[in-house]
Amino acid sequence: RVINPTRIPLRVVDQVDWLRTTRDERGMEWKDAPREESLVVVVVEADPRAWRASEQGGGLQVRAFLQHVVVYLRALWLLHVDNRVAVFANVGRNSHFLGQFPMERNVTEEQKESDVQVVLRRLHEAVQAAEDVRPSSGFASAFARALCYVRKARAQGAFQTPRILFLRLSADENAQYVSTMNCIFCAQKQKVVVDACMLGQDDSPFLQQAAYLTGGIYLRLSEPEGLLQYLMMAFVTDLESRKHLRMPKQRAVDFRASCFCHRRPIDVGHVCSVCLSIFCESVAACTTCGAAFLEF
């Protein structure tokens, strides 16, 4: 390739440095291209009952899922030397912090393992510990912990454009509507982009609203066996690169709210004028704030 010497400054001595420089608005001075590191918090579905049901139904196998996630985590780390990736696991009613890349380790045994191996080992231990736990979902708990992690990372003066990626298999629980919506509004206020990748057969209205309100990407995979391709094509790109790419968009969003009395989605209901609680049936007083309703 022929490089015109009149178009480049004398301080640039090779083609690599020339490609890594840009011109300012005046078109006269040259400066290094900005490189902004990114923070990606990945929340994976690790409920053994959900994965057992998926395997029995001929869906994605948990071993293949972990292999896809490992490749995706390494790809995120290789995009920028200063990128940070944190991994949380949604196991039963609880959520577990599995680790981050790069990882600061003080245990001698873990120093012999790679960061990915440490995360996989902790995930396996969390899944085994959840075998005897009552069936439930800690989705809201994992969401809240991911937001706290982002808040702590921002307090250190870095990662101004963080995002959270949910890899979820199970369906939503209407009982967690209030706590989940609080997390969604918190992410919207803190300008944290929420991406979602559904591996099951049903959509997640919670994650649909989260992706819509925060400007993220929501995908429900028609073929979960191709998870790695979806991760590398849609979710590996940073927020700045998405402005120049044609990213998938949601065709429809389920904005239905869940009532506070029976925890079920409704289209029409009664709203408290004091605390904005929603009820599917007419009640004499609000069960949340105690305000009395007038009868007409």
PDB file of C-alpha atoms in Angstrom:
ATOM      1  CA  ARG A   1       0.000   0.000   0.000  1.00  0.00           C
ATOM      2  CA  VAL A   2       1.373   3.429  -1.000  1.00  0.00           C
ATOM      3  CA  ILE A   3       1.224   6.108   1.670  1.00  0.00           C
ATOM      4  CA  ASN A   4       1.427   9.725   0.608  1.00  0.00           C
ATOM      5  CA  PRO A   5       4.144  11.283   2.810  1.00  0.00           C
ATOM      6  CA  THR A   6       2.545  14.711   2.512  1.00  0.00           C
ATOM      7  CA  ARG A   7      -0.623  13.464   4.242  1.00  0.00           C
ATOM      8  CA  ILE A   8       1.033  12.220   7.425  1.00  0.00           C
ATOM      9  CA  PRO A   9       3.147  13.966  10.072  1.00  0.00           C
ATOM     10  CA  LEU A  10       6.875  13.373  10.313  1.00  0.00           C
ATOM     11  CA  ARG A  11       6.608  11.902  13.815  1.00  0.00           C
ATOM     12  CA  VAL A  12       4.672   8.898  12.483  1.00  0.00           C
ATOM     13  CA  VAL A  13       7.268   6.424  11.274  1.00  0.00           C
ATOM     14  CA  ASP A  14       5.249   3.373  10.346  1.00  0.00           C
ATOM     15  CA  GLN A  15       1.910   2.511   8.872  1.00  0.00           C
ATOM     16  CA  VAL A  16       0.503   1.127  12.128  1.00  0.00           C
ATOM     17  CA  ASP A  17       0.909   4.426  13.952  1.00  0.00           C
ATOM     18  CA  TRP A  18      -0.526   6.260  10.959  1.00  0.00           C
ATOM     19  CA  LEU A  19      -3.692   4.160  11.086  1.00  0.00           C
ATOM     20  CA  ARG A  20      -4.044   4.826  14.817  1.00  0.00           C
ATOM     21  CA  THR A  21      -4.119   8.611  14.445  1.00  0.00           C
ATOM     22  CA  THR A  22      -6.913  11.001  13.558  1.00  0.00           C
ATOM     23  CA  ARG A  23      -7.171  14.665  12.662  1.00  0.00           C
ATOM     24  CA  ASP A  24      -8.904  17.210  14.834  1.00  0.00           C
ATOM     25  CA  GLU A  25     -11.731  19.492  13.735  1.00  0.00           C
ATOM     26  CA  ARG A  26      -9.347  21.995  12.155  1.00  0.00           C
ATOM     27  CA  GLY A  27      -7.775  19.310   9.989  1.00  0.00           C
ATOM     28  CA  MET A  28      -4.209  20.460  10.798  1.00  0.00           C
ATOM     29  CA  GLU A  29      -3.038  18.675  13.939  1.00  0.00           C
ATOM     30  CA  TRP A  30      -2.888  14.965  14.561  1.00  0.00           C
ATOM     31  CA  LYS A  31      -3.686  13.193  17.791  1.00  0.00           C
ATOM     32  CA  ASP A  32      -4.184   9.657  19.039  1.00  0.00           C
ATOM     33  CA  ALA A  33      -7.616   8.143  18.451  1.00  0.00           C
ATOM     34  CA  PRO A  34      -9.674   7.904  21.659  1.00  0.00           C
ATOM     35  CA  ARG A  35     -10.015   4.452  23.154  1.00  0.00           C
ATOM     36  CA  GLU A  36     -12.629   4.141  25.841  1.00  0.00           C
ATOM     37  CA  GLU A  37     -12.667   0.992  27.918  1.00  0.00           C
ATOM     38  CA  SER A  38     -16.025  -0.599  28.629  1.00  0.00           C
ATOM     39  CA  LEU A  39     -17.579  -2.470  31.510  1.00  0.00           C
ATOM     40  CA  VAL A  40     -19.845  -5.445  30.778  1.00  0.00           C
ATOM     41  CA  VAL A  41     -21.701  -7.207  33.579  1.00  0.00           C
ATOM     42  CA  VAL A  42     -22.996 -10.628  32.501  1.00  0.00           C
ATOM     43  CA  VAL A  43     -25.806 -12.260  34.516  1.00  0.00           C
ATOM     44  CA  VAL A  44     -26.188 -15.933  33.604  1.00  0.00           C
ATOM     45  CA  GLU A  45     -29.059 -18.289  34.359  1.00  0.00           C
ATOM     46  CA  ALA A  46     -27.712 -21.048  36.630  1.00  0.00           C
ATOM     47  CA  ASP A  47     -30.882 -22.572  38.052  1.00  0.00           C
ATOM     48  CA  PRO A  48     -30.375 -26.357  37.794  1.00  0.00           C
ATOM     49  CA  ARG A  49     -34.108 -27.015  37.500  1.00  0.00           C
ATOM     50  CA  ALA A  50     -34.459 -24.690  34.515  1.00  0.00           C
ATOM     51  CA  TRP A  51     -31.517 -26.298  32.739  1.00  0.00           C
ATOM     52  CA  ARG A  52     -32.771 -29.794  33.529  1.00  0.00           C
ATOM     53  CA  ALA A  53     -36.122 -28.933  31.965  1.00  0.00           C
ATOM     54  CA  SER A  54     -34.360 -27.464  28.924  1.00  0.00           C
ATOM     55  CA  GLU A  55     -32.261 -30.588  28.412  1.00  0.00           C
ATOM     56  CA  GLN A  56     -35.249 -32.892  28.795  1.00  0.00           C
ATOM     57  CA  GLY A  57     -37.171 -30.836  26.236  1.00  0.00           C
ATOM     58  CA  GLY A  58     -34.377 -31.102  23.678  1.00  0.00           C
ATOM     59  CA  GLY A  59     -33.162 -27.550  24.188  1.00  0.00           C
ATOM     60  CA  LEU A  60     -29.724 -26.122  24.803  1.00  0.00           C
ATOM     61  CA  GLN A  61     -27.429 -28.261  26.935  1.00  0.00           C
ATOM     62  CA  VAL A  62     -25.771 -26.611  29.919  1.00  0.00           C
ATOM     63  CA  ARG A  63     -22.309 -27.823  28.839  1.00  0.00           C
ATOM     64  CA  ALA A  64     -22.693 -26.207  25.412  1.00  0.00           C
ATOM     65  CA  PHE A  65     -24.040 -23.047  27.054  1.00  0.00           C
ATOM     66  CA  LEU A  66     -20.938 -22.728  29.230  1.00  0.00           C
ATOM     67  CA  GLN A  67     -18.667 -23.221  26.250  1.00  0.00           C
ATOM     68  CA  HIS A  68     -20.412 -20.427  24.370  1.00  0.00           C
ATOM     69  CA  VAL A  69     -20.224 -18.100  27.369  1.00  0.00           C
ATOM     70  CA  VAL A  70     -16.488 -18.774  27.803  1.00  0.00           C
ATOM     71  CA  VAL A  71     -15.745 -17.778  24.205  1.00  0.00           C
ATOM     72  CA  TYR A  72     -17.876 -14.653  24.579  1.00  0.00           C
ATOM     73  CA  LEU A  73     -16.135 -13.582  27.796  1.00  0.00           C
ATOM     74  CA  ARG A  74     -12.715 -13.997  26.242  1.00  0.00           C
ATOM     75  CA  ALA A  75     -13.802 -12.045  23.163  1.00  0.00           C
ATOM     76  CA  LEU A  76     -14.934  -9.133  25.327  1.00  0.00           C
ATOM     77  CA  TRP A  77     -11.609  -9.110  27.114  1.00  0.00           C
ATOM     78  CA  LEU A  78      -9.629  -9.224  23.862  1.00  0.00           C
ATOM     79  CA  LEU A  79     -11.395  -6.207  22.337  1.00  0.00           C
ATOM     80  CA  HIS A  80      -9.589  -3.796  24.649  1.00  0.00           C
ATOM     81  CA  VAL A  81      -6.832  -4.360  27.137  1.00  0.00           C
ATOM     82  CA  ASP A  82      -8.626  -2.238  29.747  1.00  0.00           C
ATOM     83  CA  ASN A  83     -12.056  -3.816  29.351  1.00  0.00           C
ATOM     84  CA  ARG A  84     -13.572  -5.287  32.485  1.00  0.00           C
ATOM     85  CA  VAL A  85     -16.078  -8.135  32.531  1.00  0.00           C
ATOM     86  CA  ALA A  86     -17.953  -9.133  35.687  1.00  0.00           C
ATOM     87  CA  VAL A  87     -20.062 -12.288  35.957  1.00  0.00           C
ATOM     88  CA  PHE A  88     -23.043 -12.895  38.251  1.00  0.00           C
ATOM     89  CA  ALA A  89     -25.086 -16.077  38.501  1.00  0.00           C
ATOM     90  CA  ASN A  90     -28.803 -16.249  39.171  1.00  0.00           C
ATOM     91  CA  VAL A  91     -29.158 -19.453  41.199  1.00  0.00           C
ATOM     92  CA  GLY A  92     -32.489 -20.233  42.825  1.00  0.00           C
ATOM     93  CA  ARG A  93     -33.532 -17.443  45.168  1.00  0.00           C
ATOM     94  CA  ASN A  94     -29.993 -16.072  45.438  1.00  0.00           C
ATOM     95  CA  SER A  95     -27.414 -14.427  43.241  1.00  0.00           C
ATOM     96  CA  HIS A  96     -23.680 -15.089  43.331  1.00  0.00           C
ATOM     97  CA  PHE A  97     -20.727 -12.985  42.218  1.00  0.00           C
ATOM     98  CA  LEU A  98     -18.473 -15.338  40.247  1.00  0.00           C
ATOM     99  CA  GLY A  99     -15.600 -13.022  39.416  1.00  0.00           C
ATOM    100  CA  GLN A 100     -14.294 -10.367  37.079  1.00  0.00           C
ATOM    101  CA  PHE A 101     -11.736 -10.017  34.308  1.00  0.00           C
ATOM    102  CA  PRO A 102      -9.022  -9.138  35.030  1.00  0.00           C
ATOM    103  CA  MET A 103      -9.242 -10.800  38.423  1.00  0.00           C
ATOM    104  CA  GLU A 104      -7.361  -9.818  41.554  1.00  0.00           C
ATOM    105  CA  ARG A 105      -6.646 -13.058  43.375  1.00  0.00           C
ATOM    106  CA  ASN A 106      -4.993 -13.628  46.727  1.00  0.00           C
ATOM    107  CA  VAL A 107      -5.553 -17.370  47.016  1.00  0.00           C
ATOM    108  CA  THR A 108      -2.559 -19.466  46.032  1.00  0.00           C
ATOM    109  CA  GLU A 109      -4.598 -22.265  44.475  1.00  0.00           C
ATOM    110  CA  GLU A 110      -6.496 -19.865  42.221  1.00  0.00           C
ATOM    111  CA  GLN A 111      -3.309 -18.298  40.915  1.00  0.00           C
ATOM    112  CA  LYS A 112      -2.630 -21.494  38.980  1.00  0.00           C
ATOM    113  CA  GLU A 113      -5.955 -21.233  37.184  1.00  0.00           C
ATOM    114  CA  SER A 114      -7.031 -18.889  34.438  1.00  0.00           C
ATOM    115  CA  ASP A 115      -9.731 -16.328  35.116  1.00  0.00           C
ATOM    116  CA  VAL A 116     -12.260 -18.250  33.044  1.00  0.00           C
ATOM    117  CA  GLN A 117     -11.541 -21.493  34.884  1.00  0.00           C
ATOM    118  CA  VAL A 118     -12.090 -19.753  38.207  1.00  0.00           C
ATOM    119  CA  VAL A 119     -15.478 -18.427  37.065  1.00  0.00           C
ATOM    120  CA  LEU A 120     -16.568 -21.819  35.734  1.00  0.00           C
ATOM    121  CA  ARG A 121     -15.543 -23.569  38.935  1.00  0.00           C
ATOM    122  CA  ARG A 122     -17.477 -21.076  41.063  1.00  0.00           C
ATOM    123  CA  LEU A 123     -20.495 -21.417  38.793  1.00  0.00           C
ATOM    124  CA  HIS A 124     -20.405 -25.208  39.148  1.00  0.00           C
ATOM    125  CA  GLU A 125     -20.206 -24.896  42.927  1.00  0.00           C
ATOM    126  CA  ALA A 126     -23.154 -22.472  42.974  1.00  0.00           C
ATOM    127  CA  VAL A 127     -25.287 -24.822  40.880  1.00  0.00           C
ATOM    128  CA  GLN A 128     -24.533 -27.773  43.152  1.00  0.00           C
ATOM    129  CA  ALA A 129     -25.410 -25.726  46.237  1.00  0.00           C
ATOM    130  CA  ALA A 130     -28.791 -24.822  44.723  1.00  0.00           C
ATOM    131  CA  GLU A 131     -30.006 -28.404  44.268  1.00  0.00           C
ATOM    132  CA  ASP A 132     -31.737 -28.432  47.656  1.00  0.00           C
ATOM    133  CA  VAL A 133     -33.072 -24.869  47.514  1.00  0.00           C
ATOM    134  CA  ARG A 134     -36.800 -24.217  47.123  1.00  0.00           C
ATOM    135  CA  PRO A 135     -37.658 -23.412  43.479  1.00  0.00           C
ATOM    136  CA  SER A 136     -37.678 -19.661  42.969  1.00  0.00           C
ATOM    137  CA  SER A 137     -35.977 -16.947  40.968  1.00  0.00           C
ATOM    138  CA  GLY A 138     -33.378 -14.484  42.197  1.00  0.00           C
ATOM    139  CA  PHE A 139     -33.578 -12.388  39.033  1.00  0.00           C
ATOM    140  CA  ALA A 140     -34.292  -9.121  40.838  1.00  0.00           C
ATOM    141  CA  SER A 141     -31.503  -9.816  43.327  1.00  0.00           C
ATOM    142  CA  ALA A 142     -28.970 -10.415  40.536  1.00  0.00           C
ATOM    143  CA  PHE A 143     -30.187  -7.275  38.744  1.00  0.00           C
ATOM    144  CA  ALA A 144     -29.726  -5.164  41.870  1.00  0.00           C
ATOM    145  CA  ARG A 145     -26.246  -6.549  42.575  1.00  0.00           C
ATOM    146  CA  ALA A 146     -25.186  -5.876  38.995  1.00  0.00           C
ATOM    147  CA  LEU A 147     -26.306  -2.244  39.338  1.00  0.00           C
ATOM    148  CA  CYS A 148     -24.391  -1.930  42.616  1.00  0.00           C
ATOM    149  CA  TYR A 149     -21.283  -3.265  40.923  1.00  0.00           C
ATOM    150  CA  VAL A 150     -21.645  -0.709  38.121  1.00  0.00           C
ATOM    151  CA  ARG A 151     -22.145   2.055  40.663  1.00  0.00           C
ATOM    152  CA  LYS A 152     -18.986   1.052  42.517  1.00  0.00           C
ATOM    153  CA  ALA A 153     -16.946   0.901  39.298  1.00  0.00           C
ATOM    154  CA  ARG A 154     -18.149   4.352  38.273  1.00  0.00           C
ATOM    155  CA  ALA A 155     -17.220   5.759  41.666  1.00  0.00           C
ATOM    156  CA  GLN A 156     -13.623   4.877  40.859  1.00  0.00           C
ATOM    157  CA  GLY A 157     -13.692   7.260  37.896  1.00  0.00           C
ATOM    158  CA  ALA A 158     -13.826   4.778  35.037  1.00  0.00           C
ATOM    159  CA  PHE A 159     -16.264   2.964  32.751  1.00  0.00           C
ATOM    160  CA  GLN A 160     -18.650   5.754  31.827  1.00  0.00           C
ATOM    161  CA  THR A 161     -20.602   3.532  29.399  1.00  0.00           C
ATOM    162  CA  PRO A 162     -21.389   0.284  31.242  1.00  0.00           C
ATOM    163  CA  ARG A 163     -23.920  -2.312  30.164  1.00  0.00           C
ATOM    164  CA  ILE A 164     -25.554  -5.380  31.644  1.00  0.00           C
ATOM    165  CA  LEU A 165     -26.261  -8.535  29.656  1.00  0.00           C
ATOM    166  CA  PHE A 166     -28.808 -11.090  30.866  1.00  0.00           C
ATOM    167  CA  LEU A 167     -28.569 -14.665  29.590  1.00  0.00           C
ATOM    168  CA  ARG A 168     -31.858 -16.023  30.854  1.00  0.00           C
ATOM    169  CA  LEU A 169     -33.729 -19.274  30.423  1.00  0.00           C
ATOM    170  CA  SER A 170     -36.648 -19.256  32.870  1.00  0.00           C
ATOM    171  CA  ALA A 171     -39.801 -17.158  32.636  1.00  0.00           C
ATOM    172  CA  ASP A 172     -40.652 -14.075  34.686  1.00  0.00           C
ATOM    173  CA  GLU A 173     -42.164 -14.270  38.152  1.00  0.00           C
ATOM    174  CA  ASN A 174     -44.950 -11.765  38.630  1.00  0.00           C
ATOM    175  CA  ALA A 175     -44.195 -11.583  42.353  1.00  0.00           C
ATOM    176  CA  GLN A 176     -40.927  -9.784  41.523  1.00  0.00           C
ATOM    177  CA  TYR A 177     -42.586  -7.107  39.422  1.00  0.00           C
ATOM    178  CA  VAL A 178     -42.075  -4.225  41.862  1.00  0.00           C
ATOM    179  CA  SER A 179     -38.440  -4.978  42.662  1.00  0.00           C
ATOM    180  CA  THR A 180     -37.610  -5.606  39.016  1.00  0.00           C
ATOM    181  CA  MET A 181     -39.220  -2.370  37.816  1.00  0.00           C
ATOM    182  CA  ASN A 182     -37.319  -0.455  40.501  1.00  0.00           C
ATOM    183  CA  CYS A 183     -34.086  -1.893  39.103  1.00  0.00           C
ATOM    184  CA  ILE A 184     -35.118  -0.967  35.561  1.00  0.00           C
ATOM    185  CA  PHE A 185     -35.850   2.639  36.507  1.00  0.00           C
ATOM    186  CA  CYS A 186     -32.551   2.779  38.418  1.00  0.00           C
ATOM    187  CA  ALA A 187     -30.657   1.561  35.351  1.00  0.00           C
ATOM    188  CA  GLN A 188     -32.440   4.114  33.193  1.00  0.00           C
ATOM    189  CA  LYS A 189     -31.532   6.947  35.563  1.00  0.00           C
ATOM    190  CA  GLN A 190     -27.893   5.863  35.800  1.00  0.00           C
ATOM    191  CA  LYS A 191     -27.721   5.461  31.996  1.00  0.00           C
ATOM    192  CA  VAL A 192     -26.834   1.785  32.168  1.00  0.00           C
ATOM    193  CA  VAL A 193     -27.738  -0.097  29.004  1.00  0.00           C
ATOM    194  CA  VAL A 194     -29.500  -3.417  29.584  1.00  0.00           C
ATOM    195  CA  ASP A 195     -29.192  -6.171  26.965  1.00  0.00           C
ATOM    196  CA  ALA A 196     -31.146  -9.414  27.140  1.00  0.00           C
ATOM    197  CA  CYS A 197     -30.796 -12.770  25.432  1.00  0.00           C
ATOM    198  CA  MET A 198     -33.665 -15.173  26.123  1.00  0.00           C
ATOM    199  CA  LEU A 199     -32.850 -18.860  25.682  1.00  0.00           C
ATOM    200  CA  GLY A 200     -36.295 -20.235  26.507  1.00  0.00           C
ATOM    201  CA  GLN A 201     -39.471 -20.473  24.486  1.00  0.00           C
ATOM    202  CA  ASP A 202     -41.255 -17.590  26.239  1.00  0.00           C
ATOM    203  CA  ASP A 203     -40.531 -13.879  26.108  1.00  0.00           C
ATOM    204  CA  SER A 204     -39.655 -11.875  29.198  1.00  0.00           C
ATOM    205  CA  PRO A 205     -41.815  -8.730  29.555  1.00  0.00           C
ATOM    206  CA  PHE A 206     -39.463  -7.486  32.279  1.00  0.00           C
ATOM    207  CA  LEU A 207     -36.395  -7.657  30.061  1.00  0.00           C
ATOM    208  CA  GLN A 208     -38.334  -6.298  27.090  1.00  0.00           C
ATOM    209  CA  GLN A 209     -39.159  -3.166  29.046  1.00  0.00           C
ATOM    210  CA  ALA A 210     -35.623  -2.949  30.446  1.00  0.00           C
ATOM    211  CA  ALA A 211     -34.032  -3.073  26.994  1.00  0.00           C
ATOM    212  CA  TYR A 212     -36.562  -0.622  25.560  1.00  0.00           C
ATOM    213  CA  LEU A 213     -36.186   1.970  28.326  1.00  0.00           C
ATOM    214  CA  THR A 214     -32.367   1.825  28.460  1.00  0.00           C
ATOM    215  CA  GLY A 215     -31.684   1.572  24.717  1.00  0.00           C
ATOM    216  CA  GLY A 216     -30.413  -1.993  24.818  1.00  0.00           C
ATOM    217  CA  ILE A 217     -30.927  -5.075  22.650  1.00  0.00           C
ATOM    218  CA  TYR A 218     -33.496  -7.774  23.341  1.00  0.00           C
ATOM    219  CA  LEU A 219     -33.369 -11.099  21.516  1.00  0.00           C
ATOM    220  CA  ARG A 220     -35.280 -14.325  22.006  1.00  0.00           C
ATOM    221  CA  LEU A 221     -33.342 -17.015  20.210  1.00  0.00           C
ATOM    222  CA  SER A 222     -35.299 -19.217  17.837  1.00  0.00           C
ATOM    223  CA  GLU A 223     -32.337 -21.619  17.756  1.00  0.00           C
ATOM    224  CA  PRO A 224     -30.515 -21.575  21.118  1.00  0.00           C
ATOM    225  CA  GLU A 225     -27.855 -23.921  19.730  1.00  0.00           C
ATOM    226  CA  GLY A 226     -26.465 -20.938  17.830  1.00  0.00           C
ATOM    227  CA  LEU A 227     -26.008 -18.859  20.987  1.00  0.00           C
ATOM    228  CA  LEU A 228     -22.367 -18.070  20.251  1.00  0.00           C
ATOM    229  CA  GLN A 229     -23.227 -16.557  16.878  1.00  0.00           C
ATOM    230  CA  TYR A 230     -25.831 -14.277  18.448  1.00  0.00           C
ATOM    231  CA  LEU A 231     -23.406 -13.234  21.185  1.00  0.00           C
ATOM    232  CA  MET A 232     -20.622 -12.405  18.747  1.00  0.00           C
ATOM    233  CA  MET A 233     -22.829 -10.584  16.246  1.00  0.00           C
ATOM    234  CA  ALA A 234     -25.160  -8.613  18.531  1.00  0.00           C
ATOM    235  CA  PHE A 235     -23.804  -8.393  22.059  1.00  0.00           C
ATOM    236  CA  VAL A 236     -20.040  -8.210  21.699  1.00  0.00           C
ATOM    237  CA  THR A 237     -20.012  -4.732  20.158  1.00  0.00           C
ATOM    238  CA  ASP A 238     -19.592  -1.721  22.414  1.00  0.00           C
ATOM    239  CA  LEU A 239     -22.074   1.130  22.591  1.00  0.00           C
ATOM    240  CA  GLU A 240     -20.058   3.449  20.359  1.00  0.00           C
ATOM    241  CA  SER A 241     -19.756   0.855  17.592  1.00  0.00           C
ATOM    242  CA  ARG A 242     -23.504   0.185  17.664  1.00  0.00           C
ATOM    243  CA  LYS A 243     -24.112   3.660  16.272  1.00  0.00           C
ATOM    244  CA  HIS A 244     -22.496   2.586  12.998  1.00  0.00           C
ATOM    245  CA  LEU A 245     -24.030  -0.899  12.776  1.00  0.00           C
ATOM    246  CA  ARG A 246     -27.488  -2.179  11.995  1.00  0.00           C
ATOM    247  CA  MET A 247     -28.473  -3.780  15.280  1.00  0.00           C
ATOM    248  CA  PRO A 248     -31.622  -5.884  15.821  1.00  0.00           C
ATOM    249  CA  LYS A 249     -34.659  -4.054  17.157  1.00  0.00           C
ATOM    250  CA  GLN A 250     -37.686  -5.198  19.095  1.00  0.00           C
ATOM    251  CA  ARG A 251     -40.832  -5.690  17.085  1.00  0.00           C
ATOM    252  CA  ALA A 252     -43.184  -5.524  20.064  1.00  0.00           C
ATOM    253  CA  VAL A 253     -42.864  -4.762  23.767  1.00  0.00           C
ATOM    254  CA  ASP A 254     -45.234  -6.040  26.439  1.00  0.00           C
ATOM    255  CA  PHE A 255     -45.887  -2.993  28.633  1.00  0.00           C
ATOM    256  CA  ARG A 256     -48.535  -4.623  30.801  1.00  0.00           C
ATOM    257  CA  ALA A 257     -48.134  -4.085  34.524  1.00  0.00           C
ATOM    258  CA  SER A 258     -48.684  -6.664  37.263  1.00  0.00           C
ATOM    259  CA  CYS A 259     -51.247  -5.974  39.964  1.00  0.00           C
ATOM    260  CA  PHE A 260     -50.080  -5.646  43.551  1.00  0.00           C
ATOM    261  CA  CYS A 261     -52.806  -7.902  44.913  1.00  0.00           C
ATOM    262  CA  HIS A 262     -52.499 -11.087  42.824  1.00  0.00           C
ATOM    263  CA  ARG A 263     -49.192 -10.433  40.998  1.00  0.00           C
ATOM    264  CA  ARG A 264     -50.630 -11.094  37.554  1.00  0.00           C
ATOM    265  CA  PRO A 265     -50.387  -9.026  34.352  1.00  0.00           C
ATOM    266  CA  ILE A 266     -53.416  -6.857  33.619  1.00  0.00           C
ATOM    267  CA  ASP A 267     -54.551  -4.544  30.833  1.00  0.00           C
ATOM    268  CA  VAL A 268     -57.019  -2.433  32.847  1.00  0.00           C
ATOM    269  CA  GLY A 269     -56.903  -1.863  36.595  1.00  0.00           C
ATOM    270  CA  HIS A 270     -57.238   0.551  39.492  1.00  0.00           C
ATOM    271  CA  VAL A 271     -54.321   2.857  40.392  1.00  0.00           C
ATOM    272  CA  CYS A 272     -53.738   4.470  43.771  1.00  0.00           C
ATOM    273  CA  SER A 273     -53.348   8.233  43.378  1.00  0.00           C
ATOM    274  CA  VAL A 274     -50.921   8.409  46.333  1.00  0.00           C
ATOM    275  CA  CYS A 275     -48.345   5.647  45.752  1.00  0.00           C
ATOM    276  CA  LEU A 276     -49.347   4.511  42.224  1.00  0.00           C
ATOM    277  CA  SER A 277     -50.022   0.929  43.304  1.00  0.00           C
ATOM    278  CA  ILE A 278     -52.033  -1.090  40.795  1.00  0.00           C
ATOM    279  CA  PHE A 279     -54.962  -3.387  41.641  1.00  0.00           C
ATOM    280  CA  CYS A 280     -56.960  -5.644  39.370  1.00  0.00           C
ATOM    281  CA  GLU A 281     -60.068  -5.393  41.566  1.00  0.00           C
ATOM    282  CA  SER A 282     -61.751  -2.550  43.398  1.00  0.00           C
ATOM    283  CA  VAL A 283     -60.603  -2.305  47.036  1.00  0.00           C
ATOM    284  CA  ALA A 284     -61.639  -0.044  49.910  1.00  0.00           C
ATOM    285  CA  ALA A 285     -58.095   1.036  50.792  1.00  0.00           C
ATOM    286  CA  CYS A 286     -54.647   0.753  49.296  1.00  0.00           C
ATOM    287  CA  THR A 287     -52.736  -2.170  50.761  1.00  0.00           C
ATOM    288  CA  THR A 288     -49.424  -0.392  50.151  1.00  0.00           C
ATOM    289  CA  CYS A 289     -49.885   3.076  51.678  1.00  0.00           C
ATOM    290  CA  GLY A 290     -53.262   2.703  53.418  1.00  0.00           C
ATOM    291  CA  ALA A 291     -54.975   5.504  51.504  1.00  0.00           C
ATOM    292  CA  ALA A 292     -58.784   5.186  51.492  1.00  0.00           C
ATOM    293  CA  PHE A 293     -60.500   5.093  48.126  1.00  0.00           C
ATOM    294  CA  LEU A 294     -63.687   7.042  47.521  1.00  0.00           C
ATOM    295  CA  GLU A 295     -66.733   5.220  46.176  1.00  0.00           C
ATOM    296  CA  PHE A 296     -68.530   6.760  43.235  1.00  0.00           C
TER     297      PHE A 296
END
